[in-house]
Short mmCIF file of N, CA and C and ligand atoms in Angstrom, two decimals:
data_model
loop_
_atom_site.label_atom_id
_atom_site.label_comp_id
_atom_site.label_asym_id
_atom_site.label_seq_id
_atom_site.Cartn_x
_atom_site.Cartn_y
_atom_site.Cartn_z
N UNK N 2 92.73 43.05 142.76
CA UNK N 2 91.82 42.15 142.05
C UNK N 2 92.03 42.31 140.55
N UNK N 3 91.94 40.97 139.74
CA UNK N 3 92.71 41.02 138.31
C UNK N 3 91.26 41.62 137.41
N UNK N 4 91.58 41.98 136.34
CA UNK N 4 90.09 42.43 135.88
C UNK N 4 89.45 41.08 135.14
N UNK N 5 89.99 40.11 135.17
CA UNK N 5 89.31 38.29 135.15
C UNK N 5 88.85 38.26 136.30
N UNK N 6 89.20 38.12 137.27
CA UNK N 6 88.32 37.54 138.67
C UNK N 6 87.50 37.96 138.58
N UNK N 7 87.54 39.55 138.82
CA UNK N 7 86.08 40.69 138.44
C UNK N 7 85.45 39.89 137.69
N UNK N 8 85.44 39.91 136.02
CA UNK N 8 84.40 39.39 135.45
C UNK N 8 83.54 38.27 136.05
N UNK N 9 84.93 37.41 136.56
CA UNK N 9 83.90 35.68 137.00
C UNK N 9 83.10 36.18 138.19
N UNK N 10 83.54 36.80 139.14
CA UNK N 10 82.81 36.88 139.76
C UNK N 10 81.30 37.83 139.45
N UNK N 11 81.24 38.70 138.64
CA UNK N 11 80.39 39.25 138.15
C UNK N 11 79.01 38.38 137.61
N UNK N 12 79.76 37.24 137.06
CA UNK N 12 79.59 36.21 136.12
C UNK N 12 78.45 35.17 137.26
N UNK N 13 79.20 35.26 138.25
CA UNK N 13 78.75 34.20 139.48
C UNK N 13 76.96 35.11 139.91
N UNK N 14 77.72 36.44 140.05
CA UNK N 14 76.38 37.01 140.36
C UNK N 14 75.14 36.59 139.85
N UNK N 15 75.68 36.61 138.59
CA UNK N 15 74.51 37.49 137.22
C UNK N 15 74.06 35.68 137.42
N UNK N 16 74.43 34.59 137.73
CA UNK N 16 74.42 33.24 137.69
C UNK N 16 72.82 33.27 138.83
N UNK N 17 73.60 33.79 139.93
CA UNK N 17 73.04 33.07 141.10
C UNK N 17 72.01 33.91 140.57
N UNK N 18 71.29 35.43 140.22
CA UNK N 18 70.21 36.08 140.16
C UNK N 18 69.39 35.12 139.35
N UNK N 19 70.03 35.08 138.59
CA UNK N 19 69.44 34.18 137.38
C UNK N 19 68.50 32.98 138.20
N UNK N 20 69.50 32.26 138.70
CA UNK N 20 69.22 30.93 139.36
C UNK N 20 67.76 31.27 140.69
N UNK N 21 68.27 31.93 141.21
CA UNK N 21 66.94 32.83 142.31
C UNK N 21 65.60 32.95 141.57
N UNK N 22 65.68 33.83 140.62
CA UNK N 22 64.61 34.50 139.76
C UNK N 22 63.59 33.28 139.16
N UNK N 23 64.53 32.29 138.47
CA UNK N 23 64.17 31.46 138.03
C UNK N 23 63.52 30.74 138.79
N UNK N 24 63.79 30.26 140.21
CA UNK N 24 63.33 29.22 141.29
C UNK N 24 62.00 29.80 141.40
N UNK N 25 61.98 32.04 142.01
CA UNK N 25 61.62 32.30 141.86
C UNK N 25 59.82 32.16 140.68
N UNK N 26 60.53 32.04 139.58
CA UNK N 26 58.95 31.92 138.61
C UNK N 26 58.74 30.15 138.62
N UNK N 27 59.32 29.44 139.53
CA UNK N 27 58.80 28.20 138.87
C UNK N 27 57.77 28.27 140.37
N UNK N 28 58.30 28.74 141.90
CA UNK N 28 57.73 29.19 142.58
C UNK N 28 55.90 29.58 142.69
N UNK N 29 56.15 30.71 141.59
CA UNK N 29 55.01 31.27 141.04
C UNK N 29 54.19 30.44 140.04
N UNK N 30 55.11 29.78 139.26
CA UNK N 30 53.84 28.58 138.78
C UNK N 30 53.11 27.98 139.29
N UNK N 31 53.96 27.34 140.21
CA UNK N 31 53.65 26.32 140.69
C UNK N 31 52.43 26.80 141.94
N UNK N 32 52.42 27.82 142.05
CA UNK N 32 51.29 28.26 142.99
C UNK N 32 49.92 28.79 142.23
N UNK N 33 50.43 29.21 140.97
CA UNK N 33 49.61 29.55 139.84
C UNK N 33 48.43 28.40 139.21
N UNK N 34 49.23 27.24 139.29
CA UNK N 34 48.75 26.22 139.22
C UNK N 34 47.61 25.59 140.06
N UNK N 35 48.37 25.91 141.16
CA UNK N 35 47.41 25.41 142.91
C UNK N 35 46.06 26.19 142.43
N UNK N 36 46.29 27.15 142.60
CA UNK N 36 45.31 28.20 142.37
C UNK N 36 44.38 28.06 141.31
N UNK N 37 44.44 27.65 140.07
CA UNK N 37 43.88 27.03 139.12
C UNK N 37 43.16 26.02 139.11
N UNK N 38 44.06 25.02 139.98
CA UNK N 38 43.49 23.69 140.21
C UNK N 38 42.12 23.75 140.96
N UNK N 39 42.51 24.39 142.36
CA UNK N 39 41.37 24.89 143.04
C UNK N 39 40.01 25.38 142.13
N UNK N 40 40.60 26.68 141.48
CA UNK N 40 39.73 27.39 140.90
C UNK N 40 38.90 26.25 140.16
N UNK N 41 39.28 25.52 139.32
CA UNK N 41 38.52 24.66 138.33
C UNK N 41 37.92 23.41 139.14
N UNK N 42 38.29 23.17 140.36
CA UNK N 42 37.60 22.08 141.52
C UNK N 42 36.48 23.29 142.24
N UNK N 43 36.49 24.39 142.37
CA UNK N 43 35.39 24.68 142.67
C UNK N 43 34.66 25.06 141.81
N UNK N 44 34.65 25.54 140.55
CA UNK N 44 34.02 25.46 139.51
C UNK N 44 32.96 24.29 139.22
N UNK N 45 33.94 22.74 139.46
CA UNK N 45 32.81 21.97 139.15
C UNK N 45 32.44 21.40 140.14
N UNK N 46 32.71 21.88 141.59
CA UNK N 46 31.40 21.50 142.68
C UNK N 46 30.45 22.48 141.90
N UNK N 47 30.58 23.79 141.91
CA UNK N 47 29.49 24.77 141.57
C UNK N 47 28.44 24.02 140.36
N UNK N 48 29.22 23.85 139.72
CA UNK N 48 28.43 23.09 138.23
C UNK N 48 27.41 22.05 138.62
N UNK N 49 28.24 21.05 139.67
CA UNK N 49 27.15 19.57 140.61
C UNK N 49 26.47 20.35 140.92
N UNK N 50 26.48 21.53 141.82
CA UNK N 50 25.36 22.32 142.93
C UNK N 50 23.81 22.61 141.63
N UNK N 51 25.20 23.42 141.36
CA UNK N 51 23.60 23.93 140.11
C UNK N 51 23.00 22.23 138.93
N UNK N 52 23.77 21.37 138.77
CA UNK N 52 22.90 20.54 138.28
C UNK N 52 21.81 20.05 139.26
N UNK N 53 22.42 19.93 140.35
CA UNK N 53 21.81 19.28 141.45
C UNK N 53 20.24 19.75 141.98
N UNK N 54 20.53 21.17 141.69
CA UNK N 54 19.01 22.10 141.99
C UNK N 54 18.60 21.93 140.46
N UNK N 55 18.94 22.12 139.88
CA UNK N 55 18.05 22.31 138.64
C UNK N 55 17.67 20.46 138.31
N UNK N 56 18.05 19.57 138.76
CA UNK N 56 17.10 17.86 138.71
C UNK N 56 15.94 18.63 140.00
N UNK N 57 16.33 18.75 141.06
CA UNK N 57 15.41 19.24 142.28
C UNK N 57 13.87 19.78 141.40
N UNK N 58 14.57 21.02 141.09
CA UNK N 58 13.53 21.89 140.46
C UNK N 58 12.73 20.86 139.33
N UNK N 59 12.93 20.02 138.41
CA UNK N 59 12.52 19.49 137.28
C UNK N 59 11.70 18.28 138.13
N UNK N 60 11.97 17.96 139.37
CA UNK N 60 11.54 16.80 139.59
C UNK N 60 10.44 17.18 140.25
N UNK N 61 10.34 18.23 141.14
CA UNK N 61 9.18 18.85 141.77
C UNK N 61 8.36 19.35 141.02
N UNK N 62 8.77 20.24 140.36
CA UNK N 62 7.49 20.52 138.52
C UNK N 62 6.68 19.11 138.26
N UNK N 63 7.65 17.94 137.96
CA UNK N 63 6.92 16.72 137.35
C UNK N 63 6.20 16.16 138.73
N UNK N 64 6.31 16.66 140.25
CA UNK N 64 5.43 15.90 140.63
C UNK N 64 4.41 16.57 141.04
N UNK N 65 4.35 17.69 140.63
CA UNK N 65 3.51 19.09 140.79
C UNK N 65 1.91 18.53 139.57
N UNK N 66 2.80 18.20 138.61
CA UNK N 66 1.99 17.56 137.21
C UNK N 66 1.59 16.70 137.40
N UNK N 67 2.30 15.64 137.66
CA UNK N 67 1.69 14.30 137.96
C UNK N 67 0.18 14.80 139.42
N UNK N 68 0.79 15.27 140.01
CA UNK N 68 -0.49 15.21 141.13
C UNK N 68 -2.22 15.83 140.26
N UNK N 69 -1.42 16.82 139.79
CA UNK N 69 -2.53 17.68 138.59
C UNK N 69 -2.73 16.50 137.65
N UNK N 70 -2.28 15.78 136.89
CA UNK N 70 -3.04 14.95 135.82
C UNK N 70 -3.33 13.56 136.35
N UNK N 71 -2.59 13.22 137.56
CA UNK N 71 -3.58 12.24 138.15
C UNK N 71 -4.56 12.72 138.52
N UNK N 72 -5.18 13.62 139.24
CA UNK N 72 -6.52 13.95 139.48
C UNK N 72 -7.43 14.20 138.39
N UNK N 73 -6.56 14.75 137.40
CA UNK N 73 -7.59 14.80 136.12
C UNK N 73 -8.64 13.68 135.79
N UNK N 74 -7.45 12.48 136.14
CA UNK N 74 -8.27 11.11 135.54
C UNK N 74 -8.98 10.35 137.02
N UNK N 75 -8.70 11.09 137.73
CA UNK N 75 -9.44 10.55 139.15
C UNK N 75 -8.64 9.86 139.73
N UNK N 76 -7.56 10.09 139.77
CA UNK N 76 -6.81 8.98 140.21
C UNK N 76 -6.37 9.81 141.93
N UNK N 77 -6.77 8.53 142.32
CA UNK N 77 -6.67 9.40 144.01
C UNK N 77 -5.27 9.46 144.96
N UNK N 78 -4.72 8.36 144.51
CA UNK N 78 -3.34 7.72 145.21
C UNK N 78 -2.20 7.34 144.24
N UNK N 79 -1.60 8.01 144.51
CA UNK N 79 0.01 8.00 143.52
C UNK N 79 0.09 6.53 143.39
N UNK N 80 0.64 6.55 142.52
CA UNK N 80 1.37 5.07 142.06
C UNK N 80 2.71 4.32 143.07
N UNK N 81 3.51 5.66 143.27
CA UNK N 81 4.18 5.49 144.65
C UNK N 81 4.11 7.03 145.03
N UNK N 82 4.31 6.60 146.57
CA UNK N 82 3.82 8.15 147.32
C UNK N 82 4.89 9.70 146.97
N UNK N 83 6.09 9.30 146.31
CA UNK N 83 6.82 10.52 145.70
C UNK N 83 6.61 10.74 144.67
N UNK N 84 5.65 10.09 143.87
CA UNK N 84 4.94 11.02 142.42
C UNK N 84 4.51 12.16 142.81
N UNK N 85 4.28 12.41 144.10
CA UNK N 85 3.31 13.74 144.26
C UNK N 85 4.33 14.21 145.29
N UNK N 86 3.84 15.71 144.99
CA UNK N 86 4.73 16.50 146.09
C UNK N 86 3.69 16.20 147.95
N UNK N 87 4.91 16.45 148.41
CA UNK N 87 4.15 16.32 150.24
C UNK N 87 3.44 17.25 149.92
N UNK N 88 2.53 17.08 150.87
CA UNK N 88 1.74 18.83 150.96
C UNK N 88 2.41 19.53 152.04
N UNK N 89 2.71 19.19 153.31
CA UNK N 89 3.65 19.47 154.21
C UNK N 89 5.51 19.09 153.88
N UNK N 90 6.08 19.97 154.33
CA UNK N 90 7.73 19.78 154.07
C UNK N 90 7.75 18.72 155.72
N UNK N 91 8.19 17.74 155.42
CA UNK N 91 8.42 16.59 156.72
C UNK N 91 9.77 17.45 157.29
N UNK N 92 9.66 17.34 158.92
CA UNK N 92 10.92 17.73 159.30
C UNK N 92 12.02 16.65 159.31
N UNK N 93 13.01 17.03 159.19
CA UNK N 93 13.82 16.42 159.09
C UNK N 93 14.08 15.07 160.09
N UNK N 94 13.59 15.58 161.48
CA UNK N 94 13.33 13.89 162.53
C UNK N 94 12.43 13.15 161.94
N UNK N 95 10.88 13.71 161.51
CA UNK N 95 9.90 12.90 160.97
C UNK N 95 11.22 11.96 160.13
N UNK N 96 11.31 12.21 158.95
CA UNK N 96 12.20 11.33 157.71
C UNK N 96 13.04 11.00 158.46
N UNK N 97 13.67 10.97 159.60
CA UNK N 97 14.52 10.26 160.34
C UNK N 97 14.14 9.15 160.53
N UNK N 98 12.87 9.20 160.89
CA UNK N 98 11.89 7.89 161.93
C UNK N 98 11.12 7.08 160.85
N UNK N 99 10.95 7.40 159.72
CA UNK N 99 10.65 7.01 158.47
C UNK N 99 11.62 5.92 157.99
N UNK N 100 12.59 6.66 157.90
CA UNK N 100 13.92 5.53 157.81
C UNK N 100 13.91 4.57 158.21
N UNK N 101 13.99 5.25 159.67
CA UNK N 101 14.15 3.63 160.34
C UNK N 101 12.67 2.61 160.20
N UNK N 102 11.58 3.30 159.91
CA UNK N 102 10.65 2.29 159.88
C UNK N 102 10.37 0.98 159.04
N UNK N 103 10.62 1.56 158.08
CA UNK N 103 10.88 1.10 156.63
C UNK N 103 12.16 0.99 155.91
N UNK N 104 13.18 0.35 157.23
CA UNK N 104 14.40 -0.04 156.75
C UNK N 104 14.95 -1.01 155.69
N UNK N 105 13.91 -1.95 156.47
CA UNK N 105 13.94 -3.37 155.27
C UNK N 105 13.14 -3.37 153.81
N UNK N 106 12.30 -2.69 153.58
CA UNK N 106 11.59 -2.37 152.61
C UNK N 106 12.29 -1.54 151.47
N UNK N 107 11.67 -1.45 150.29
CA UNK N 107 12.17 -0.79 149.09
C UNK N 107 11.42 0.62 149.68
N UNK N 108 12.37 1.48 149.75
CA UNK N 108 11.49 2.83 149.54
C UNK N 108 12.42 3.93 148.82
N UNK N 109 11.50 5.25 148.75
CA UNK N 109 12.02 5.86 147.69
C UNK N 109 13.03 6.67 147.77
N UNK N 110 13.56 6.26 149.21
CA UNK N 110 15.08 7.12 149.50
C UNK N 110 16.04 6.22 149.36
N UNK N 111 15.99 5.00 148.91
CA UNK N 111 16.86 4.88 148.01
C UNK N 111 17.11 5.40 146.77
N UNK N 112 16.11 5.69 145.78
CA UNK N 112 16.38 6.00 144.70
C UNK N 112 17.45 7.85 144.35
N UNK N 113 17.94 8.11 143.74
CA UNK N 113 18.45 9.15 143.51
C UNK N 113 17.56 10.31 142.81
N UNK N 114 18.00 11.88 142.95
CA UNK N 114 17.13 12.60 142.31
C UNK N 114 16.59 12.53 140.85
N UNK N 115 17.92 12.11 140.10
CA UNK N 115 17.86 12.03 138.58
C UNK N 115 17.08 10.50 138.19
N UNK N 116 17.20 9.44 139.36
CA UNK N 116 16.39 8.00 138.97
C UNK N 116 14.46 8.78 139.07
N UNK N 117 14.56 9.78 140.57
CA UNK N 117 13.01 9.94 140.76
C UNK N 117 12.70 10.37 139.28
N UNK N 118 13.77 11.49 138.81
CA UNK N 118 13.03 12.17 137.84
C UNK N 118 13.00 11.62 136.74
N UNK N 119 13.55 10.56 136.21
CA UNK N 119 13.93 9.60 135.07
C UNK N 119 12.26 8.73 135.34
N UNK N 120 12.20 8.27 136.09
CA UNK N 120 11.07 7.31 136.58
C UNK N 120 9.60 8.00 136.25
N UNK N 121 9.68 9.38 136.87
CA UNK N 121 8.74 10.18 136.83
C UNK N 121 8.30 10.68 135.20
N UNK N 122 9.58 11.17 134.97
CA UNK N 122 9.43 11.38 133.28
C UNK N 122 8.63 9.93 132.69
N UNK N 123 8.65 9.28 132.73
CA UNK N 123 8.43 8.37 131.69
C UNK N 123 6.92 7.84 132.17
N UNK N 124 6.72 8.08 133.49
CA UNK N 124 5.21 7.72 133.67
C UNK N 124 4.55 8.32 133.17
N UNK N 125 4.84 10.25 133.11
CA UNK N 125 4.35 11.12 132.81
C UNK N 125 3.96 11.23 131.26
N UNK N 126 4.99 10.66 130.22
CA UNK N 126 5.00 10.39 129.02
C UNK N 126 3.97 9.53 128.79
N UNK N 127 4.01 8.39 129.24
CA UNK N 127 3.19 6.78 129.15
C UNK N 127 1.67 7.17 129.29
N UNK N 128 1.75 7.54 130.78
CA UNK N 128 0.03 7.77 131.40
C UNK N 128 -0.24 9.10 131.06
N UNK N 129 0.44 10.01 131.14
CA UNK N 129 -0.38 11.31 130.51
C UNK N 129 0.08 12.01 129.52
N UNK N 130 0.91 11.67 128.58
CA UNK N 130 1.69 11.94 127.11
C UNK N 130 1.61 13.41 127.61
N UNK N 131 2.31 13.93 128.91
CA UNK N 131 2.73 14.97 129.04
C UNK N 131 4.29 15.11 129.25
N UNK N 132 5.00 16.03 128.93
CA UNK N 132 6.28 16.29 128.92
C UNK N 132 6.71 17.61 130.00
N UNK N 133 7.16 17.81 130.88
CA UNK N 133 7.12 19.09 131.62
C UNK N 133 8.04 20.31 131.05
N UNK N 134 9.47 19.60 130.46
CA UNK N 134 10.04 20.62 129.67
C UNK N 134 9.04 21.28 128.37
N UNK N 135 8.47 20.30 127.96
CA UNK N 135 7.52 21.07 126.91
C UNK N 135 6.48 21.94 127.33
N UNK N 136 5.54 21.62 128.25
CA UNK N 136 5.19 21.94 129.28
C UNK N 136 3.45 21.38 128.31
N UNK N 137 3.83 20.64 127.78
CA UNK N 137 2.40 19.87 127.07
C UNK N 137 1.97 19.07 126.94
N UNK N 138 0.41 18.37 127.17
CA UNK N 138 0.11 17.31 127.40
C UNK N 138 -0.30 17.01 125.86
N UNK N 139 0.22 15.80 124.83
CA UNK N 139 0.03 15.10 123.83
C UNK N 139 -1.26 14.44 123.34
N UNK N 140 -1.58 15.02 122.15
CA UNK N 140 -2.99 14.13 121.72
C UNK N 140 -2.76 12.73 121.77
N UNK N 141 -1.68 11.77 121.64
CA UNK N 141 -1.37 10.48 121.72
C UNK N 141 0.01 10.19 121.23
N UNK N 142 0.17 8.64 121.22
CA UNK N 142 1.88 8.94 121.45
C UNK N 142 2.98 9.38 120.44
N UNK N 143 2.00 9.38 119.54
CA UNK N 143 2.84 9.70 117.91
C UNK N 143 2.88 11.10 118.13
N UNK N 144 1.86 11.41 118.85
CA UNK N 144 1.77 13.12 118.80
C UNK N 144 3.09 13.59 119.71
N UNK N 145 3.12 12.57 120.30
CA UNK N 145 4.19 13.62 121.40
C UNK N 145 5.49 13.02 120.71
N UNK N 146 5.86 11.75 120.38
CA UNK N 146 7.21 11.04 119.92
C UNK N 146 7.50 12.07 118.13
N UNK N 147 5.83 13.03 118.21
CA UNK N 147 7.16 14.01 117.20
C UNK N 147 7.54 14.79 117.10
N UNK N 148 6.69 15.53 118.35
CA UNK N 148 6.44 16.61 118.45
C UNK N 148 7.45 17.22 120.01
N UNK N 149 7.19 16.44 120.61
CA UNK N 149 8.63 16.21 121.76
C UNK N 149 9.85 15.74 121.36
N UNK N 150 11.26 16.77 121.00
CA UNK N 150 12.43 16.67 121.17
C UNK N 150 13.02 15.14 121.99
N UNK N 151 12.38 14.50 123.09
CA UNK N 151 12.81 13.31 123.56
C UNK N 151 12.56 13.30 125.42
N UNK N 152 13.50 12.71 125.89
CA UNK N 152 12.57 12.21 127.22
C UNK N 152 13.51 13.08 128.41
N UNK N 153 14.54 13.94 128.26
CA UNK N 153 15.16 14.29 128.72
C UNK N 153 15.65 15.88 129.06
N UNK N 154 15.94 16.75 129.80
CA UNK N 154 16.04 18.28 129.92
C UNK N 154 17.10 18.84 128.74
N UNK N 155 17.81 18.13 128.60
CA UNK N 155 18.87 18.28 127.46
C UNK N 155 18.34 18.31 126.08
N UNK N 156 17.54 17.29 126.06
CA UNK N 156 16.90 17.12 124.75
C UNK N 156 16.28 18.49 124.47
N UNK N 157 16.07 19.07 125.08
CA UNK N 157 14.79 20.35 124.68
C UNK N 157 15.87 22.10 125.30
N UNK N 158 17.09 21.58 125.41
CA UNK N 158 18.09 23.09 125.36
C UNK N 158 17.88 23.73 123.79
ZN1 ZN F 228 9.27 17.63 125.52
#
């Protein structure tokens, strides 16, 4: 063997390692990546989850209030029946059979958590110049439009 061949073939080696190694780390990116991707797709289910409970939580507070400051003023019967919390948790067949009763009708399972609580907020503002993030009911509306940050959970971070 000439001491040229040697080299090339040496040459071929040091090629193909190269070429391996390399496939090698694109290999590893590319799984690095997967992994990332994932990571940051479950990240922002997690993020929906927790927005998702924390409208839950804000919307049950406001109908916790609303039930408390409608009675303040005597008011006996919600404006619609999800201003107020159930007093019983319905099982899940009950609201089955609900559904279907009141299929054709507007009811409030159509609406979404953030519409209840959007809806709710603003009655709460209107009829009882109370705010729940503030957690205060307003001498009148100037009092609260200056004294309340605005109509929203963000507004008051
Ligand atoms: Zn406020």
């Amino acid at each position: 063997m000439s001491r040229k061949s040697g080299v090339g073939h040496e040459t071929l080696l040091k090629r193909k390692a190269e070429e391996k190694l390399e496939s090698y780390r694109r290999k590893i990116h590319m799984k690095n990546q997967a992994q990332e991707k994932a990571a940051e797709q479950f990240r922002m289910r997690l993020k929906t989850k927790q927005d998702e409970m924390k409208l839950e939580g804000d919307l049950r507070r406001s109908q916790r209030a609303c039930q408390q400051l409608d009675a303040q003023k005597n008011i006996q019967v919600p404006r619609e029946a999800w201003y107020w919390l159930r007093l019983e948790e319905e099982t899940e067949e009950e609201e089955e059979e609900e559904k279907e009763q009141d299929e054709d009708e507007y009811t409030s399972e159509d609406l979404s958590v953030l519409e209840k609580l959007q809806i709710l907020t603003s009655y709460l503002r209107q009829e009882h110049l109370y705010c729940i993030w503030c957690g205060t009911a307003y001498e009148d509306k100037e009092d609260l439009s200056s004294n309340c940050p605005g109509p929203t959970s963000a507004d008051h971070d």
